[in-house]
Amino acid sequence: MRIFLVTSVTAMLILLELLTGNFGLALGFPLCGAVYFAAAYRKSAGLVSAGCAGLILDALYCRDIMLLLLIYPAIVLTAWQIIRYFRRQIPLAPLAAGAAIGAMMSVTNILLCLIFRTPQPGPDMASVFIFQVFIAAVFMMLFTLTADALAFKCNLPRLKNSGTTRNRSEDDE
């Protein structure tokens, strides 16, 4: 069940990233999912999710150099450390990790614009930076709440440390 959930959610977040990316906004939605998977399940699940997302996005945008394949796992490791630092406390840990994802994605977007000589998104870099940090923080918080509810129903580990385990026999009665 865990593998199916990671695969399907990563695919949906890649599609969402493609939709926003075609408007010039690479917001890092697959990274939010990968950080959640790294913190809730295993670090390897998050790294594989981020690596696959980076590889697919680089291939779909026909980039000669697969930079996102290297950058996405590094961003996931950094945000994973932030969630571990805050000891998985909701809402502070997902907000801080989302803000870090947004900040690193804005720097990544600037570097990709300089390397591949593409036009820079937005009117100026400061407004793009603030917009990406805000959107990533809010999306990470909403994604964490949604994914925790789904994981609770599927009897999978959640990001929030609740200290209680769910007993499936109570729901069957």
Tab-separated table of C-alpha atoms in Angstrom:
chain	number	residue	atom	x	y	z
A	1	MET	CA	0.000	0.000	0.000
A	2	ARG	CA	2.843	2.368	0.833
A	3	ILE	CA	4.527	1.908	-2.555
A	4	PHE	CA	1.248	2.501	-4.379
A	5	LEU	CA	0.578	5.636	-2.348
A	6	VAL	CA	4.068	7.058	-2.938
A	7	THR	CA	3.927	6.309	-6.670
A	8	SER	CA	0.445	7.660	-7.299
A	9	VAL	CA	0.862	10.806	-5.206
A	10	THR	CA	4.223	11.548	-6.832
A	11	ALA	CA	2.652	11.181	-10.284
A	12	MET	CA	-0.189	13.548	-9.381
A	13	LEU	CA	2.227	16.118	-7.956
A	14	ILE	CA	4.373	15.923	-11.098
A	15	LEU	CA	1.264	16.657	-13.172
A	16	LEU	CA	0.437	19.610	-10.926
A	17	GLU	CA	4.024	20.849	-11.293
A	18	LEU	CA	3.760	20.553	-15.079
A	19	LEU	CA	0.533	22.571	-15.081
A	20	THR	CA	2.042	25.372	-13.019
A	21	GLY	CA	5.400	25.089	-14.792
A	22	ASN	CA	3.801	25.786	-18.141
A	23	PHE	CA	2.662	29.128	-16.701
A	24	GLY	CA	6.238	29.888	-15.644
A	25	LEU	CA	5.877	28.896	-11.995
A	26	ALA	CA	8.021	25.967	-10.886
A	27	LEU	CA	6.777	25.755	-7.300
A	28	GLY	CA	8.211	22.386	-6.251
A	29	PHE	CA	5.020	20.458	-5.534
A	30	PRO	CA	6.725	17.037	-5.982
A	31	LEU	CA	9.258	18.105	-3.371
A	32	CYS	CA	6.533	18.623	-0.782
A	33	GLY	CA	5.354	15.073	-1.342
A	34	ALA	CA	8.883	13.699	-1.262
A	35	VAL	CA	9.657	15.467	2.017
A	36	TYR	CA	6.459	14.087	3.524
A	37	PHE	CA	7.373	10.557	2.390
A	38	ALA	CA	10.920	10.922	3.730
A	39	ALA	CA	9.678	12.100	7.131
A	40	ALA	CA	6.657	9.813	7.516
A	41	TYR	CA	7.907	6.582	5.924
A	42	ARG	CA	11.598	6.352	5.149
A	43	LYS	CA	14.269	8.687	3.901
A	44	SER	CA	14.788	6.395	0.899
A	45	ALA	CA	11.116	6.734	-0.154
A	46	GLY	CA	11.457	10.503	-0.257
A	47	LEU	CA	14.758	10.420	-2.118
A	48	VAL	CA	13.451	8.000	-4.741
A	49	SER	CA	10.311	10.109	-5.166
A	50	ALA	CA	12.366	13.298	-5.570
A	51	GLY	CA	14.858	11.678	-7.937
A	52	CYS	CA	12.113	10.262	-10.155
A	53	ALA	CA	10.277	13.590	-10.179
A	54	GLY	CA	13.454	15.448	-11.129
A	55	LEU	CA	14.287	12.961	-13.858
A	56	ILE	CA	10.774	13.050	-15.336
A	57	LEU	CA	10.583	16.854	-15.261
A	58	ASP	CA	14.020	17.207	-16.867
A	59	ALA	CA	13.057	14.720	-19.574
A	60	LEU	CA	9.708	16.397	-20.258
A	61	TYR	CA	11.314	19.832	-20.539
A	62	CYS	CA	14.001	18.342	-22.863
A	63	ARG	CA	16.972	19.515	-20.832
A	64	ASP	CA	20.383	18.303	-21.918
A	65	ILE	CA	21.789	18.400	-18.396
A	66	MET	CA	19.706	16.572	-15.787
A	67	LEU	CA	20.148	19.097	-12.990
A	68	LEU	CA	16.858	18.465	-11.202
A	69	LEU	CA	17.878	14.835	-10.741
A	70	LEU	CA	20.666	16.128	-8.490
A	71	ILE	CA	18.983	19.198	-7.007
A	72	TYR	CA	15.673	17.655	-5.902
A	73	PRO	CA	17.176	15.005	-3.569
A	74	ALA	CA	19.436	17.661	-2.010
A	75	ILE	CA	16.412	19.877	-1.316
A	76	VAL	CA	14.527	16.907	0.159
A	77	LEU	CA	17.410	16.075	2.513
A	78	THR	CA	17.563	19.678	3.713
A	79	ALA	CA	13.808	19.940	4.325
A	80	TRP	CA	13.808	16.489	5.967
A	81	GLN	CA	16.406	17.745	8.449
A	82	ILE	CA	14.165	20.731	9.225
A	83	ILE	CA	11.223	18.439	9.970
A	84	ARG	CA	13.421	16.275	12.202
A	85	TYR	CA	14.686	19.394	13.981
A	86	PHE	CA	11.136	20.468	14.835
A	87	ARG	CA	10.341	16.887	15.921
A	88	ARG	CA	7.417	16.598	13.498
A	89	GLN	CA	5.273	19.125	15.339
A	90	ILE	CA	2.326	20.254	13.250
A	91	PRO	CA	1.954	23.060	12.021
A	92	LEU	CA	5.472	24.378	12.627
A	93	ALA	CA	7.495	21.602	10.957
A	94	PRO	CA	5.577	21.496	7.636
A	95	LEU	CA	5.470	25.297	7.419
A	96	ALA	CA	9.214	25.619	7.996
A	97	ALA	CA	10.004	22.783	5.582
A	98	GLY	CA	7.681	24.271	2.951
A	99	ALA	CA	9.282	27.690	3.328
A	100	ALA	CA	12.710	26.103	2.889
A	101	ILE	CA	11.496	24.241	-0.204
A	102	GLY	CA	10.143	27.484	-1.665
A	103	ALA	CA	13.362	29.369	-0.972
A	104	MET	CA	15.542	26.657	-2.486
A	105	MET	CA	13.223	26.309	-5.487
A	106	SER	CA	13.406	30.031	-6.215
A	107	VAL	CA	17.206	29.879	-6.152
A	108	THR	CA	17.046	26.772	-8.372
A	109	ASN	CA	14.762	28.576	-10.826
A	110	ILE	CA	17.151	31.506	-11.029
A	111	LEU	CA	20.081	29.165	-11.662
A	112	LEU	CA	18.153	27.256	-14.333
A	113	CYS	CA	17.225	30.524	-16.044
A	114	LEU	CA	20.869	31.578	-16.086
A	115	ILE	CA	22.214	28.195	-17.225
A	116	PHE	CA	19.666	27.511	-19.954
A	117	ARG	CA	19.237	31.199	-20.910
A	118	THR	CA	15.476	31.238	-20.515
A	119	PRO	CA	13.408	34.257	-19.444
A	120	GLN	CA	13.076	34.759	-15.724
A	121	PRO	CA	9.571	34.392	-14.265
A	122	GLY	CA	7.829	37.324	-12.682
A	123	PRO	CA	8.474	41.038	-12.606
A	124	ASP	CA	11.440	40.858	-10.216
A	125	MET	CA	13.228	38.186	-8.232
A	126	ALA	CA	12.201	39.467	-4.783
A	127	SER	CA	8.489	39.114	-5.481
A	128	VAL	CA	9.024	35.684	-7.061
A	129	PHE	CA	11.020	34.591	-3.993
A	130	ILE	CA	8.323	35.745	-1.541
A	131	PHE	CA	5.558	34.188	-3.656
A	132	GLN	CA	7.320	30.821	-3.891
A	133	VAL	CA	8.142	30.693	-0.189
A	134	PHE	CA	4.539	31.505	0.762
A	135	ILE	CA	2.925	29.077	-1.713
A	136	ALA	CA	5.287	26.208	-0.811
A	137	ALA	CA	4.747	26.705	2.936
A	138	VAL	CA	0.961	26.763	2.602
A	139	PHE	CA	0.929	23.830	0.173
A	140	MET	CA	3.204	21.747	2.420
A	141	MET	CA	0.907	22.376	5.380
A	142	LEU	CA	-2.246	21.475	3.446
A	143	PHE	CA	-0.561	18.459	1.869
A	144	THR	CA	0.597	17.222	5.271
A	145	LEU	CA	-2.903	17.465	6.734
A	146	THR	CA	-4.418	15.675	3.724
A	147	ALA	CA	-1.751	12.982	3.561
A	148	ASP	CA	-1.949	12.351	7.316
A	149	ALA	CA	-5.707	11.857	7.048
A	150	LEU	CA	-5.216	9.459	4.129
A	151	ALA	CA	-2.452	7.601	5.965
A	152	PHE	CA	-4.700	7.289	9.024
A	153	LYS	CA	-7.432	5.679	6.902
A	154	CYS	CA	-4.900	3.342	5.221
A	155	ASN	CA	-3.293	2.425	8.564
A	156	LEU	CA	0.090	3.816	7.462
A	157	PRO	CA	2.555	5.910	9.467
A	158	ARG	CA	1.820	9.619	9.640
A	159	LEU	CA	4.043	12.646	9.871
A	160	LYS	CA	2.515	13.755	13.146
A	161	ASN	CA	3.784	11.839	16.158
A	162	SER	CA	0.596	11.123	18.009
A	163	GLY	CA	1.909	8.395	20.285
A	164	THR	CA	-1.159	6.262	19.687
A	165	THR	CA	-1.621	3.493	17.200
A	166	ARG	CA	-4.794	2.797	15.362
A	167	ASN	CA	-6.578	-0.450	16.007
A	168	ARG	CA	-8.250	-1.727	12.831
A	169	SER	CA	-10.659	-3.985	14.724
A	170	GLU	CA	-12.443	-0.948	16.228
A	171	ASP	CA	-13.419	0.323	12.769
A	172	ASP	CA	-14.674	-3.039	11.523
A	173	GLU	CA	-17.348	-3.317	14.215
